[in-house]
PDB file of C-alpha atoms in Angstrom:
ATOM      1  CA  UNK R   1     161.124 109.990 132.586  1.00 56.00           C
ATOM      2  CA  UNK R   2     163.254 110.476 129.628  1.00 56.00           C
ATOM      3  CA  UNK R   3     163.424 106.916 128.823  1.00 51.00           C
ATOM      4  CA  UNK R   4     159.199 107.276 128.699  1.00 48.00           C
ATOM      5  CA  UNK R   5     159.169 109.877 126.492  1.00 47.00           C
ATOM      6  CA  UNK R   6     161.641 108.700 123.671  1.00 43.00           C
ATOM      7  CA  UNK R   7     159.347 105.710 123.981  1.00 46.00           C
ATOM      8  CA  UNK R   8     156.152 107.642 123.454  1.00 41.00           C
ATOM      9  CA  UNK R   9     158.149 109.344 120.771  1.00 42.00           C
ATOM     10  CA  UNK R  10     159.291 106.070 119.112  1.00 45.00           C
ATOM     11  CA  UNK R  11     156.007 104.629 118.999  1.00 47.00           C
ATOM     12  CA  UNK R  12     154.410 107.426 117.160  1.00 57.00           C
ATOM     13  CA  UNK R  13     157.498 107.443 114.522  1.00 56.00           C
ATOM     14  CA  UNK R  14     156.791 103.953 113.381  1.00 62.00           C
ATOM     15  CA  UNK R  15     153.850 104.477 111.194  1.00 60.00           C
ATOM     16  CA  UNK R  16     155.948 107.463 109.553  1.00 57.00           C
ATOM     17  CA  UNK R  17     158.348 105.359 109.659  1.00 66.00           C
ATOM     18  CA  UNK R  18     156.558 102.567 108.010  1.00 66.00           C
ATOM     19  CA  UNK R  19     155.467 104.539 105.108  1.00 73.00           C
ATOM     20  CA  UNK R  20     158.846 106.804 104.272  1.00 71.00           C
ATOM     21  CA  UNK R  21     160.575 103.146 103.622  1.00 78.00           C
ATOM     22  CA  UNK R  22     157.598 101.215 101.653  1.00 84.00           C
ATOM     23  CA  UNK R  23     159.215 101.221  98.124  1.00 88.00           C
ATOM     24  CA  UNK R  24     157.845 103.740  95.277  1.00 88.00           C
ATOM     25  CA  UNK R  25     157.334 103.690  92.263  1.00 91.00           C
ATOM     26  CA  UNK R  26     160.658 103.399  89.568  1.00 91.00           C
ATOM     27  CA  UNK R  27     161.678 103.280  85.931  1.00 91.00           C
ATOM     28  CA  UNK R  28     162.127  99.136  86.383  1.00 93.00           C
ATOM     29  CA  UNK R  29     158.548  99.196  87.881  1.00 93.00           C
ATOM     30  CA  UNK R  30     156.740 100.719  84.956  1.00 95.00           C
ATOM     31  CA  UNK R  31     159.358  98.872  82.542  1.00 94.00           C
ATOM     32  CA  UNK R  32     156.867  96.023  83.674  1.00 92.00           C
ATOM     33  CA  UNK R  33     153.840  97.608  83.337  1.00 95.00           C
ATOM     34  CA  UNK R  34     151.256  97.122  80.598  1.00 95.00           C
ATOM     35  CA  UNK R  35     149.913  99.734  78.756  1.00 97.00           C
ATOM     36  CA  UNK R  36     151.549 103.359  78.344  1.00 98.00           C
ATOM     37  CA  UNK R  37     152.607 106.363  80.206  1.00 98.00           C
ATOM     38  CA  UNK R  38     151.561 109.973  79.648  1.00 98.00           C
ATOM     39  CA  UNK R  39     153.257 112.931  80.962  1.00 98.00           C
ATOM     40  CA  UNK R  40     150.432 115.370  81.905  1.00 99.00           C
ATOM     41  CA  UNK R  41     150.443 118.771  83.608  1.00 98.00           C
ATOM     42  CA  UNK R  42     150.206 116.979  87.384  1.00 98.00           C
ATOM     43  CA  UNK R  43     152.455 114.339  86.706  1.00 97.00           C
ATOM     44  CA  UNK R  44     153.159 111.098  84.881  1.00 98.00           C
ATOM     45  CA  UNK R  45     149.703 109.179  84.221  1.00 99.00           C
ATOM     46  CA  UNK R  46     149.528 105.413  83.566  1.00 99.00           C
ATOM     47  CA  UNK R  47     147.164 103.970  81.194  1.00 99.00           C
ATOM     48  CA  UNK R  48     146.115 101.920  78.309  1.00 99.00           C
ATOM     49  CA  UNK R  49     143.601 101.228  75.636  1.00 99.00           C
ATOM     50  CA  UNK R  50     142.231  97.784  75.427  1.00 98.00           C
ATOM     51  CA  UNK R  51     139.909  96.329  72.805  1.00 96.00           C
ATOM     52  CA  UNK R  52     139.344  96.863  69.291  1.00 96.00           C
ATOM     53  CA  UNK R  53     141.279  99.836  67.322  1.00 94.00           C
ATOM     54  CA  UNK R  54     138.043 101.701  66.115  1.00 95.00           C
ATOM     55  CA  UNK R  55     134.338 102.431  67.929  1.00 97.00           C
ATOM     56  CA  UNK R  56     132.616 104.452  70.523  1.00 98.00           C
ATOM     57  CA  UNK R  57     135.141 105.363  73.225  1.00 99.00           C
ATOM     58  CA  UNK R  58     134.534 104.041  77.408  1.00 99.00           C
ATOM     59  CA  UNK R  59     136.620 105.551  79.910  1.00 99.00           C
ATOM     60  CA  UNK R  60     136.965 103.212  83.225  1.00 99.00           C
ATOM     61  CA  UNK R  61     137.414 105.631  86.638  1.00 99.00           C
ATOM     62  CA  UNK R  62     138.573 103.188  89.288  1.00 99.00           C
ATOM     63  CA  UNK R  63     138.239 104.015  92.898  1.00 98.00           C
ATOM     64  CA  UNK R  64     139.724 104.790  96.112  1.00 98.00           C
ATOM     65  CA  UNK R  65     141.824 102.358  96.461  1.00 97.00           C
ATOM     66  CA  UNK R  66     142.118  99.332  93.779  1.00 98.00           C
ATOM     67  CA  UNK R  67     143.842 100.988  90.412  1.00 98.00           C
ATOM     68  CA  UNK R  68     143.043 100.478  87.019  1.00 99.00           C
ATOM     69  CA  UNK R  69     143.635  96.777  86.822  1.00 98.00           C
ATOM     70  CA  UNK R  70     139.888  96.290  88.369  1.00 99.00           C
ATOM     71  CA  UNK R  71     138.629  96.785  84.812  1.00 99.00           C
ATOM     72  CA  UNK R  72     140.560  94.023  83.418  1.00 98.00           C
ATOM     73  CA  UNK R  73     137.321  91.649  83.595  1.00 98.00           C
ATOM     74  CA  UNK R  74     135.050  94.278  82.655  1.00 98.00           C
ATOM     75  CA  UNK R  75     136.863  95.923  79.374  1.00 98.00           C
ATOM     76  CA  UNK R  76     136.620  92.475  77.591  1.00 97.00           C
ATOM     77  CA  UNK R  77     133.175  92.435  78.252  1.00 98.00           C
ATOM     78  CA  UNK R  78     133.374  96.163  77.171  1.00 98.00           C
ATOM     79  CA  UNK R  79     135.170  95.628  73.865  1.00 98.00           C
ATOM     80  CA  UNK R  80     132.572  92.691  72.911  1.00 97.00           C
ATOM     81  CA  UNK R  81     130.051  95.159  72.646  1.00 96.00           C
ATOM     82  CA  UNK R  82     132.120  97.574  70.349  1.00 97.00           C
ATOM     83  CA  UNK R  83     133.819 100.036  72.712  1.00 98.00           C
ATOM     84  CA  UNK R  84     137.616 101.012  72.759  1.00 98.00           C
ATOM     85  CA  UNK R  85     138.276 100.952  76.650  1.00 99.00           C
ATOM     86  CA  UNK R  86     140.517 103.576  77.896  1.00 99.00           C
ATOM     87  CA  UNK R  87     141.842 102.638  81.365  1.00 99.00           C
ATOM     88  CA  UNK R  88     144.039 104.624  83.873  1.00 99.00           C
ATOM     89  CA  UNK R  89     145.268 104.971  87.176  1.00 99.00           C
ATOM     90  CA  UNK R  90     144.347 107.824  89.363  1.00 99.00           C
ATOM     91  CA  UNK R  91     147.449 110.382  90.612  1.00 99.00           C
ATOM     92  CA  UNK R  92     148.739 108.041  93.778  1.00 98.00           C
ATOM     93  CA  UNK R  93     147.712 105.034  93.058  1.00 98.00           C
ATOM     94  CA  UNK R  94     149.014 102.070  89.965  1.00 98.00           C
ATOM     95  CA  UNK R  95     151.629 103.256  88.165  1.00 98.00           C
ATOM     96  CA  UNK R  96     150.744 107.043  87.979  1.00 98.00           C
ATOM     97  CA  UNK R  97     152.777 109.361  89.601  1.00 97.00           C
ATOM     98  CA  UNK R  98     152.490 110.592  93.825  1.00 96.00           C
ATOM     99  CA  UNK R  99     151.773 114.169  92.969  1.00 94.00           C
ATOM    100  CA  UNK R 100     151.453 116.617  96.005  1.00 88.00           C
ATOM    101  CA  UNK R 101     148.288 118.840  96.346  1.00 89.00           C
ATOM    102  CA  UNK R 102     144.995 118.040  97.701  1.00 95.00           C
ATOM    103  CA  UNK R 103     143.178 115.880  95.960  1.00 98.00           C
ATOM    104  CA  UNK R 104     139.490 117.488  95.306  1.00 98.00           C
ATOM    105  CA  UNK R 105     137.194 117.129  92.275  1.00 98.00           C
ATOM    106  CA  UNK R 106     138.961 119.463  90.476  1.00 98.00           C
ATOM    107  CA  UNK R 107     142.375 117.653  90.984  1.00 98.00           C
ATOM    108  CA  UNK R 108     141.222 114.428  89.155  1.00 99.00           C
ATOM    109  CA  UNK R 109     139.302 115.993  86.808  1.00 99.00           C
ATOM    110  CA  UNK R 110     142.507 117.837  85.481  1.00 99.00           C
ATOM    111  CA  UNK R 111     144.194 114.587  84.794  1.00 99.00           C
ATOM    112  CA  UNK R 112     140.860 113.286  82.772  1.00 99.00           C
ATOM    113  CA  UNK R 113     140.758 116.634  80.561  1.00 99.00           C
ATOM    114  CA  UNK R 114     144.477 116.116  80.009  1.00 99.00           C
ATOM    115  CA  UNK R 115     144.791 112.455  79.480  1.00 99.00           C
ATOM    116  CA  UNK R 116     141.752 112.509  76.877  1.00 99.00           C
ATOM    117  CA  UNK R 117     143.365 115.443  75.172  1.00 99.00           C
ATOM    118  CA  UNK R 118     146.902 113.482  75.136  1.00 99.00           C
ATOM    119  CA  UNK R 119     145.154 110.770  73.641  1.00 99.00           C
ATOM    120  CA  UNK R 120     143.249 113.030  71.268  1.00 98.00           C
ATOM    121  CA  UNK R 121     139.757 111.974  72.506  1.00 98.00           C
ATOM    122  CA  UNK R 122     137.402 114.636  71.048  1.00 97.00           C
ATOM    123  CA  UNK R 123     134.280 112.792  70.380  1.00 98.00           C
ATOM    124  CA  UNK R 124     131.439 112.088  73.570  1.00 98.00           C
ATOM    125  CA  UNK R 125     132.522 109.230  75.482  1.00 99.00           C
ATOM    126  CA  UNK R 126     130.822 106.508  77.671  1.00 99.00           C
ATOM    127  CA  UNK R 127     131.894 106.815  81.341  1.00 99.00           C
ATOM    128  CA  UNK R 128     132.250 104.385  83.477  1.00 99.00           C
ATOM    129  CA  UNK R 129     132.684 105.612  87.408  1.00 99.00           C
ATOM    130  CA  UNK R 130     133.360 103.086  89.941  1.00 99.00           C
ATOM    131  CA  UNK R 131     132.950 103.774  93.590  1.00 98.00           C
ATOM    132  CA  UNK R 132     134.975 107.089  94.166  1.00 98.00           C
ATOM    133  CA  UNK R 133     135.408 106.913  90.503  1.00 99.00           C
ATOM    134  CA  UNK R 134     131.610 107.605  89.805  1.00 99.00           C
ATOM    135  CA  UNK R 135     132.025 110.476  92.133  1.00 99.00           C
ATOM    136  CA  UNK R 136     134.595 111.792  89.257  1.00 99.00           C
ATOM    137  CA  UNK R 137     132.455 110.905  86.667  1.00 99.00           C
ATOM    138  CA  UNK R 138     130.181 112.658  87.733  1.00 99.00           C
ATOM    139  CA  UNK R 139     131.594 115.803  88.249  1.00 99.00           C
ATOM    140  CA  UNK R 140     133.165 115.441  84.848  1.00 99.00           C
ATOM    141  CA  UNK R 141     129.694 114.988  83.179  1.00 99.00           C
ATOM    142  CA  UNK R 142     128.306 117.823  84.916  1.00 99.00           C
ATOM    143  CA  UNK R 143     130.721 120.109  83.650  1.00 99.00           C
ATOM    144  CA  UNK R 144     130.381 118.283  79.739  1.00 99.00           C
ATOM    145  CA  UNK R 145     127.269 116.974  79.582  1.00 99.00           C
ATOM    146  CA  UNK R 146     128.059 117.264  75.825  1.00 99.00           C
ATOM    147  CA  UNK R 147     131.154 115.355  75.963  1.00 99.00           C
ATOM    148  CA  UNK R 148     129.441 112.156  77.785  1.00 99.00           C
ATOM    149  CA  UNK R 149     126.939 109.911  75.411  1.00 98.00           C
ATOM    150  CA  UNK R 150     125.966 107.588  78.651  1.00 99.00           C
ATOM    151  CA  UNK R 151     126.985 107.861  82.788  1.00 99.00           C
ATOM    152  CA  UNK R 152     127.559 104.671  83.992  1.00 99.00           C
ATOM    153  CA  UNK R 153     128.104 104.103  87.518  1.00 99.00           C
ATOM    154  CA  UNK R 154     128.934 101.253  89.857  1.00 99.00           C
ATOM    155  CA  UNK R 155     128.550 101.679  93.396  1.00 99.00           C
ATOM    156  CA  UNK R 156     128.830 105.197  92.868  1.00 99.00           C
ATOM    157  CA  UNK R 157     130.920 107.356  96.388  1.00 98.00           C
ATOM    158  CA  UNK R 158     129.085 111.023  96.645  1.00 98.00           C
ATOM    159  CA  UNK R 159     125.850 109.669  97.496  1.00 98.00           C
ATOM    160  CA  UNK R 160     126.054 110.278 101.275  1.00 94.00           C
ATOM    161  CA  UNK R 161     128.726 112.868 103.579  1.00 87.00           C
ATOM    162  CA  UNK R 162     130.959 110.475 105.958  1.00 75.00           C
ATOM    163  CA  UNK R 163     129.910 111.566 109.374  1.00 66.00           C
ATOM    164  CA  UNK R 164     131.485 109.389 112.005  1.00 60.00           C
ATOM    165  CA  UNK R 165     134.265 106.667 112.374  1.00 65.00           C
ATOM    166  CA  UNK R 166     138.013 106.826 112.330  1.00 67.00           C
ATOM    167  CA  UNK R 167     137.966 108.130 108.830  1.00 74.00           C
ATOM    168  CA  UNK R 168     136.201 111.031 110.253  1.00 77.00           C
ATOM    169  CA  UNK R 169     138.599 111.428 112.549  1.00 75.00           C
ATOM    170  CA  UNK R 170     141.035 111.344 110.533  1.00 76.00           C
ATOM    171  CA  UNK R 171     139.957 113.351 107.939  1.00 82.00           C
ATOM    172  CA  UNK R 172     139.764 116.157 109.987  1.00 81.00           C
ATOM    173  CA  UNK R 173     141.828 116.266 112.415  1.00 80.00           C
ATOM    174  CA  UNK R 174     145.374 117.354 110.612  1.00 81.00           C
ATOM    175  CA  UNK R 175     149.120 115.743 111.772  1.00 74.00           C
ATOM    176  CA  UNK R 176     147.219 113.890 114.681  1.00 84.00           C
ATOM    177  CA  UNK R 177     144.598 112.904 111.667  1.00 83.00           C
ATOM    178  CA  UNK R 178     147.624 112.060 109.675  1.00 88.00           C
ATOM    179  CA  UNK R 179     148.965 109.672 112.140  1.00 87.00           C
ATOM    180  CA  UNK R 180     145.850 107.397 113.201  1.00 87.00           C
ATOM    181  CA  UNK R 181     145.310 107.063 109.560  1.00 90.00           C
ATOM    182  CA  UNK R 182     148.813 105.627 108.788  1.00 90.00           C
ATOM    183  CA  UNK R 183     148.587 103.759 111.901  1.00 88.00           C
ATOM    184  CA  UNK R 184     145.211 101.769 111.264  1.00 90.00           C
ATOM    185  CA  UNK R 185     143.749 102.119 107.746  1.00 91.00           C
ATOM    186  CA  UNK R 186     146.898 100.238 106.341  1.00 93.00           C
ATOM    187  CA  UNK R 187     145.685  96.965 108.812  1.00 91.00           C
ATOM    188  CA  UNK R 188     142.268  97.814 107.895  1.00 92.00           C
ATOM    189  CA  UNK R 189     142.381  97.650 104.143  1.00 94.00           C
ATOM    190  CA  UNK R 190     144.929  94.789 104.256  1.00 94.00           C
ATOM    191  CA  UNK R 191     142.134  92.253 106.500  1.00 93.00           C
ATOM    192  CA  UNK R 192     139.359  93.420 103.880  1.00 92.00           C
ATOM    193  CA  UNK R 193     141.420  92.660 101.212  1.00 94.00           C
ATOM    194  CA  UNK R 194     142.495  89.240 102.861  1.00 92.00           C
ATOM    195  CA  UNK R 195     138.840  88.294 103.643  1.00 87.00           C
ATOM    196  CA  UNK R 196     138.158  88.189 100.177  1.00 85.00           C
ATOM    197  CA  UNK R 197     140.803  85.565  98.721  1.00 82.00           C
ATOM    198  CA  UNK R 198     139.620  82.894  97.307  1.00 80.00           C
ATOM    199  CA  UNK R 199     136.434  84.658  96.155  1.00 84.00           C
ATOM    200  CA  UNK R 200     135.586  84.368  92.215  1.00 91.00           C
ATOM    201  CA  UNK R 201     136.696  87.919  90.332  1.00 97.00           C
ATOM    202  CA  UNK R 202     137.147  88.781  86.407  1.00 97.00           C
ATOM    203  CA  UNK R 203     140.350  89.807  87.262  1.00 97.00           C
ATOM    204  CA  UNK R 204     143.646  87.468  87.810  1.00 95.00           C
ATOM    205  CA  UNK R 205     145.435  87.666  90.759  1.00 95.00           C
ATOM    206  CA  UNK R 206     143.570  90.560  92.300  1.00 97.00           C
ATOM    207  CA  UNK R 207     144.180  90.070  95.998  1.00 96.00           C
ATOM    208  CA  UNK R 208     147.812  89.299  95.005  1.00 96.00           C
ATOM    209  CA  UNK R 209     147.725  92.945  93.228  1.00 96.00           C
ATOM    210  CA  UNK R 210     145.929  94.954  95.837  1.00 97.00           C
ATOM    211  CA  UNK R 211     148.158  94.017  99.093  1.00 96.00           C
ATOM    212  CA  UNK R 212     151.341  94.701  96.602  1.00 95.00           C
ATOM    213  CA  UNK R 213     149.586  98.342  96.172  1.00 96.00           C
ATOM    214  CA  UNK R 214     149.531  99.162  99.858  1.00 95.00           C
ATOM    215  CA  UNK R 215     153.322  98.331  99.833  1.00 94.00           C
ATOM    216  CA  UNK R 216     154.237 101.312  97.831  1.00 95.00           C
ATOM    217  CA  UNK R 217     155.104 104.560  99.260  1.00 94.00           C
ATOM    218  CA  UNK R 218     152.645 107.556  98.266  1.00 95.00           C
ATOM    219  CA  UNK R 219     149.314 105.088  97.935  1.00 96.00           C
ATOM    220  CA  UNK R 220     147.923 105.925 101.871  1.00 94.00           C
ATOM    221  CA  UNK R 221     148.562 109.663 101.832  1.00 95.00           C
ATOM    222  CA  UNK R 222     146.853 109.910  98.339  1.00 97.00           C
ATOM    223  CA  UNK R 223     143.446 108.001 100.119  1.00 96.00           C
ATOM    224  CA  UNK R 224     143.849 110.234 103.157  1.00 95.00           C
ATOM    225  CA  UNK R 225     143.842 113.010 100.810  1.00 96.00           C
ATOM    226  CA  UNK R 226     140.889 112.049  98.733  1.00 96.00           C
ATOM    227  CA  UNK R 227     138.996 111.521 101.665  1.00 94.00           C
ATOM    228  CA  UNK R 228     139.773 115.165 102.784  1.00 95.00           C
ATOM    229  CA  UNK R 229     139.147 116.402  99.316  1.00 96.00           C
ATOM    230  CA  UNK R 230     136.729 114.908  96.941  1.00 97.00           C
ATOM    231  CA  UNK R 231     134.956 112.499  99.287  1.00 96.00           C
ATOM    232  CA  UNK R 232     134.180 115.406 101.471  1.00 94.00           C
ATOM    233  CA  UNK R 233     131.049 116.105 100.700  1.00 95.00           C
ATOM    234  CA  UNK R 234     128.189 115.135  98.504  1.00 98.00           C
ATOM    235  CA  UNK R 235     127.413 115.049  94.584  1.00 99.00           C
ATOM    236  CA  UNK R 236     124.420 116.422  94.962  1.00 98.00           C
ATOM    237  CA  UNK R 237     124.320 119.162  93.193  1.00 99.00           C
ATOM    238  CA  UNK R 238     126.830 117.182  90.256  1.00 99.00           C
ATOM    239  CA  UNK R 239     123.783 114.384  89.631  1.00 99.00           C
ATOM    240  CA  UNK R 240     121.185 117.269  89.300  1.00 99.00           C
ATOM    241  CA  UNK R 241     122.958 119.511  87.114  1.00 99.00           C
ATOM    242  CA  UNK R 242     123.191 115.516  84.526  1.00 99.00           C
ATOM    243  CA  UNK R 243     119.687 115.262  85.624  1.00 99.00           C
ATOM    244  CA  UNK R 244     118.955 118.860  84.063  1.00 99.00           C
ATOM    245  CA  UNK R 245     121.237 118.351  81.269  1.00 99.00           C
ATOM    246  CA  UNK R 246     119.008 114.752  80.256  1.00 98.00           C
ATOM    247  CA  UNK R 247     122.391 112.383  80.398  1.00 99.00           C
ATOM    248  CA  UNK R 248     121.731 109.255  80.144  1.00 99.00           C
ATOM    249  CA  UNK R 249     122.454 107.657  83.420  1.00 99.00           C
ATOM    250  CA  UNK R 250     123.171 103.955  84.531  1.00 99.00           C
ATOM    251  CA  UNK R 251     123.107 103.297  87.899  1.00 99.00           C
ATOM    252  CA  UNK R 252     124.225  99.708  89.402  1.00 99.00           C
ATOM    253  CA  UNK R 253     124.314  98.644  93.205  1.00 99.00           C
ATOM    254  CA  UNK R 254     125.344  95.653  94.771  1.00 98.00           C
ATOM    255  CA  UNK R 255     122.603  94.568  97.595  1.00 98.00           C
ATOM    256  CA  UNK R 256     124.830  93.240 100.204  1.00 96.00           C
ATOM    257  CA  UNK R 257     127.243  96.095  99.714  1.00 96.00           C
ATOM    258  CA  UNK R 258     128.595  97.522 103.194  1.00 94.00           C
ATOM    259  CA  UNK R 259     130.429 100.589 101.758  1.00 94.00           C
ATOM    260  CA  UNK R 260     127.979 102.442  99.307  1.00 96.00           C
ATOM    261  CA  UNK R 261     124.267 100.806 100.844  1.00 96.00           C
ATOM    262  CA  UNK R 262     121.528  99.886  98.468  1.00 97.00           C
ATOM    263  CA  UNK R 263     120.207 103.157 100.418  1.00 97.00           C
ATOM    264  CA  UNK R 264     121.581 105.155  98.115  1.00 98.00           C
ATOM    265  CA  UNK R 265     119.612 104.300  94.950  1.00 97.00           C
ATOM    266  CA  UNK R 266     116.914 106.253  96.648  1.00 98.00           C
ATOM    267  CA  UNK R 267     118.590 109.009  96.833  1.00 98.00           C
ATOM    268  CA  UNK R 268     119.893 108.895  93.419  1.00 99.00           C
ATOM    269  CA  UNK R 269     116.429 108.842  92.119  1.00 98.00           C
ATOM    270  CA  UNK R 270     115.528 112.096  94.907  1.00 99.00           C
ATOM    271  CA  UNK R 271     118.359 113.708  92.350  1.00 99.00           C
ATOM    272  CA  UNK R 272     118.188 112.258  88.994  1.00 99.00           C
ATOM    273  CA  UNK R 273     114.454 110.349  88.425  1.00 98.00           C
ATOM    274  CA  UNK R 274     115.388 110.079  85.189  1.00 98.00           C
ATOM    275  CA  UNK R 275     118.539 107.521  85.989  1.00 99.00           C
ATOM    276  CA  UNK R 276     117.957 103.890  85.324  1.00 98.00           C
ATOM    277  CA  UNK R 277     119.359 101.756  87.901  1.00 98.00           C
ATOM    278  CA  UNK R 278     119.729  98.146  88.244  1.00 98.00           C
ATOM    279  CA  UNK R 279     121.201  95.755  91.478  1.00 99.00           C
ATOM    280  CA  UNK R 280     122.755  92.833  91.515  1.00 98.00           C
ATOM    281  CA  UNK R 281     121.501  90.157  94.681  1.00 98.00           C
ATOM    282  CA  UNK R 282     124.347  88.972  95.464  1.00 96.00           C
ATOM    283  CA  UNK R 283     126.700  91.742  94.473  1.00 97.00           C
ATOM    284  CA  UNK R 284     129.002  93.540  97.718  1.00 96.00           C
ATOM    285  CA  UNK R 285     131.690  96.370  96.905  1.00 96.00           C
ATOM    286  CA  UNK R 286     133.752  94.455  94.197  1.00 96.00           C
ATOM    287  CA  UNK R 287     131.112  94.379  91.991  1.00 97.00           C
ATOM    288  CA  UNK R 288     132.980  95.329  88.710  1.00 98.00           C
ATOM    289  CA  UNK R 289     134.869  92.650  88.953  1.00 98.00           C
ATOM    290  CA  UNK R 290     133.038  89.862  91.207  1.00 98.00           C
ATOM    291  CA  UNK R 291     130.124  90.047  89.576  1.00 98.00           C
ATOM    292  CA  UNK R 292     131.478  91.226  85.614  1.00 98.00           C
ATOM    293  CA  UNK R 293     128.359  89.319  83.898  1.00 98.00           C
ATOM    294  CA  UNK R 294     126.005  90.964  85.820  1.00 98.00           C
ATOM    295  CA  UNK R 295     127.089  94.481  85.390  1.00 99.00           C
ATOM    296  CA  UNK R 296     127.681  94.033  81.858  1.00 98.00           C
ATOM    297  CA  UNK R 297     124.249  92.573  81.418  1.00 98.00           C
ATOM    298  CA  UNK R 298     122.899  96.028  83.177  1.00 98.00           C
ATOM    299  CA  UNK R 299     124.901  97.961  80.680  1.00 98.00           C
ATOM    300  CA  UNK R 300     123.127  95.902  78.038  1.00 97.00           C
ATOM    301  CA  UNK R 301     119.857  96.241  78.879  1.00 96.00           C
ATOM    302  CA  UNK R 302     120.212 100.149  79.434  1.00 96.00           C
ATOM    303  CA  UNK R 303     121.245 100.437  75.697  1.00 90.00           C
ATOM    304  CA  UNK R 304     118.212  98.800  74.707  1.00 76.00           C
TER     305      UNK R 304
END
């Protein structure tokens, strides 16, 4: 009997296990990084400004799980048509910091405020939200419409609540919540991530780059915990409040996308009629930087 239970015991240590040895983050890891490092009022923040030295500002949100390098492809693209790109990885994931707290709207919109304020970024700004990063976006614009010239969003997360599935589950259901997600979302992301090697992207190496992210210790609790914060529930009421405040919006969707559905466009327009929106045929999740051309060639076209 006792033999049983230190096995039932050992089993549900290893994904603990697993995750208290993956490797975090060090001085000699951000020694190698690109870019800069700010210390903020959450933690350290990673980030850095690519294309020309003057113009209209873009800030790139990435998403839920894929840091900062996803805009690689897309800032070039960005700077050609004037802008100074500011990139930077969320709190948990890249080379920012694994800060504790739950990690709500309010969370990553702290670390916005105070990166753009450490960078002294006082003029309205284009913002580009990708997946769970339009979801901060828009929360951001809805709280400064006057600080955001154009919303652009790609594949935008808020659209829709998350009502069944293991992420469900696990989201909230606490400790026993805690362990089904460490023991299956790590194999989950790593054969989505593997099914699309090979695949043409904007960005170098990206496969390469997201399986070494799910090797560091901090980057699965900090998508557990956006799931249970942010991602909880809707931006409804966000969009409307941009909607009332006459933002421009930008809205692109990829058709064959099987995480945010072309669904969603509709109900973008039920919130925001005003918001142009564009989709791309042949366009899944990875849009930003599968199908770089495309999107840019939206953003074009919506500046007239």
């Amino acid at each position: 009997m006792m033999w049983a239970i230190l096995i039932v015991l050992g089993v549900i240590a290893i994904p603990l296990t697993i995750e208290w040895t993956r490797k975090g983050i060090t001085d000699a890891d951000r020694a190698k990084a690109s870019g800069q490092f700010a210390l903020l009022s959450q933690g350290t923040t990673h980030f850095e400004w690519l294309g020309p030295d003057r113009g209209p500002v873009a800030v790139c949100i990435h998403g839920l799980t894929t840091p900062s390098f996803v805009w690689y492809g897309m800032a070039k693209g960005l700077a050609l048509l004037g802008f100074r790109v500011l990139i930077y990885d969320l709190y948990g994931r890249g080379y920012s910091d694994r800060v504790q707290g739950s990690q709500t709207a309010d969370f990553f919109d702290q670390q916005l405020v105070d990166l753009l304020a450490h960078e002294s970024v006082t003029e309205p700004v284009t913002l580009l939200g990708y997946s769970m990063g339009g979801a901060i976006a828009a929360h951001f614009a809805a709280r400064r419409p006057q600080s955001v010239t154009q919303l652009i969003l790609l594949a935008p997360a808020g659209m829709f609540k998350l009502e069944s599935g293991k992420l469900m589950f696990a989201r909230d259901l606490r400790l026993i919540g805690d362990w089904v997600f460490l023991a299956t979302y790590p194999w989950i992301l790593r054969r989505g991530i593997s099914k699309e090697a090979g695949a043409p992207s904007s960005v170098d190496d990206i496969c390469d780059l997201q399986h070494a992210e799910t090797a560091r210790r901090g980057f699965f609790p900090a998508v557990l915990s956006s799931l249970r914060g942010l991602l909880r529930d809707t931006c409804e009421d966000q969009h409307k409040a941009i909607a009332a405040a006459g933002v421009p919006v930008l809205a692109v969707w990829g058709a064959q996308d099987d995480v945010i559905l072309l669904t969603c466009q509709d109900t973008l327009t039920a919130w925001n009629p005003a918001a142009q929106q564009a989709v791309i045929p042949e366009a899944a999740h990875g849009l930003p930087h599968t199908h770089t051309d495309a999107v840019l060639d939206a953003i074009r076209a919506s500046r007239g």
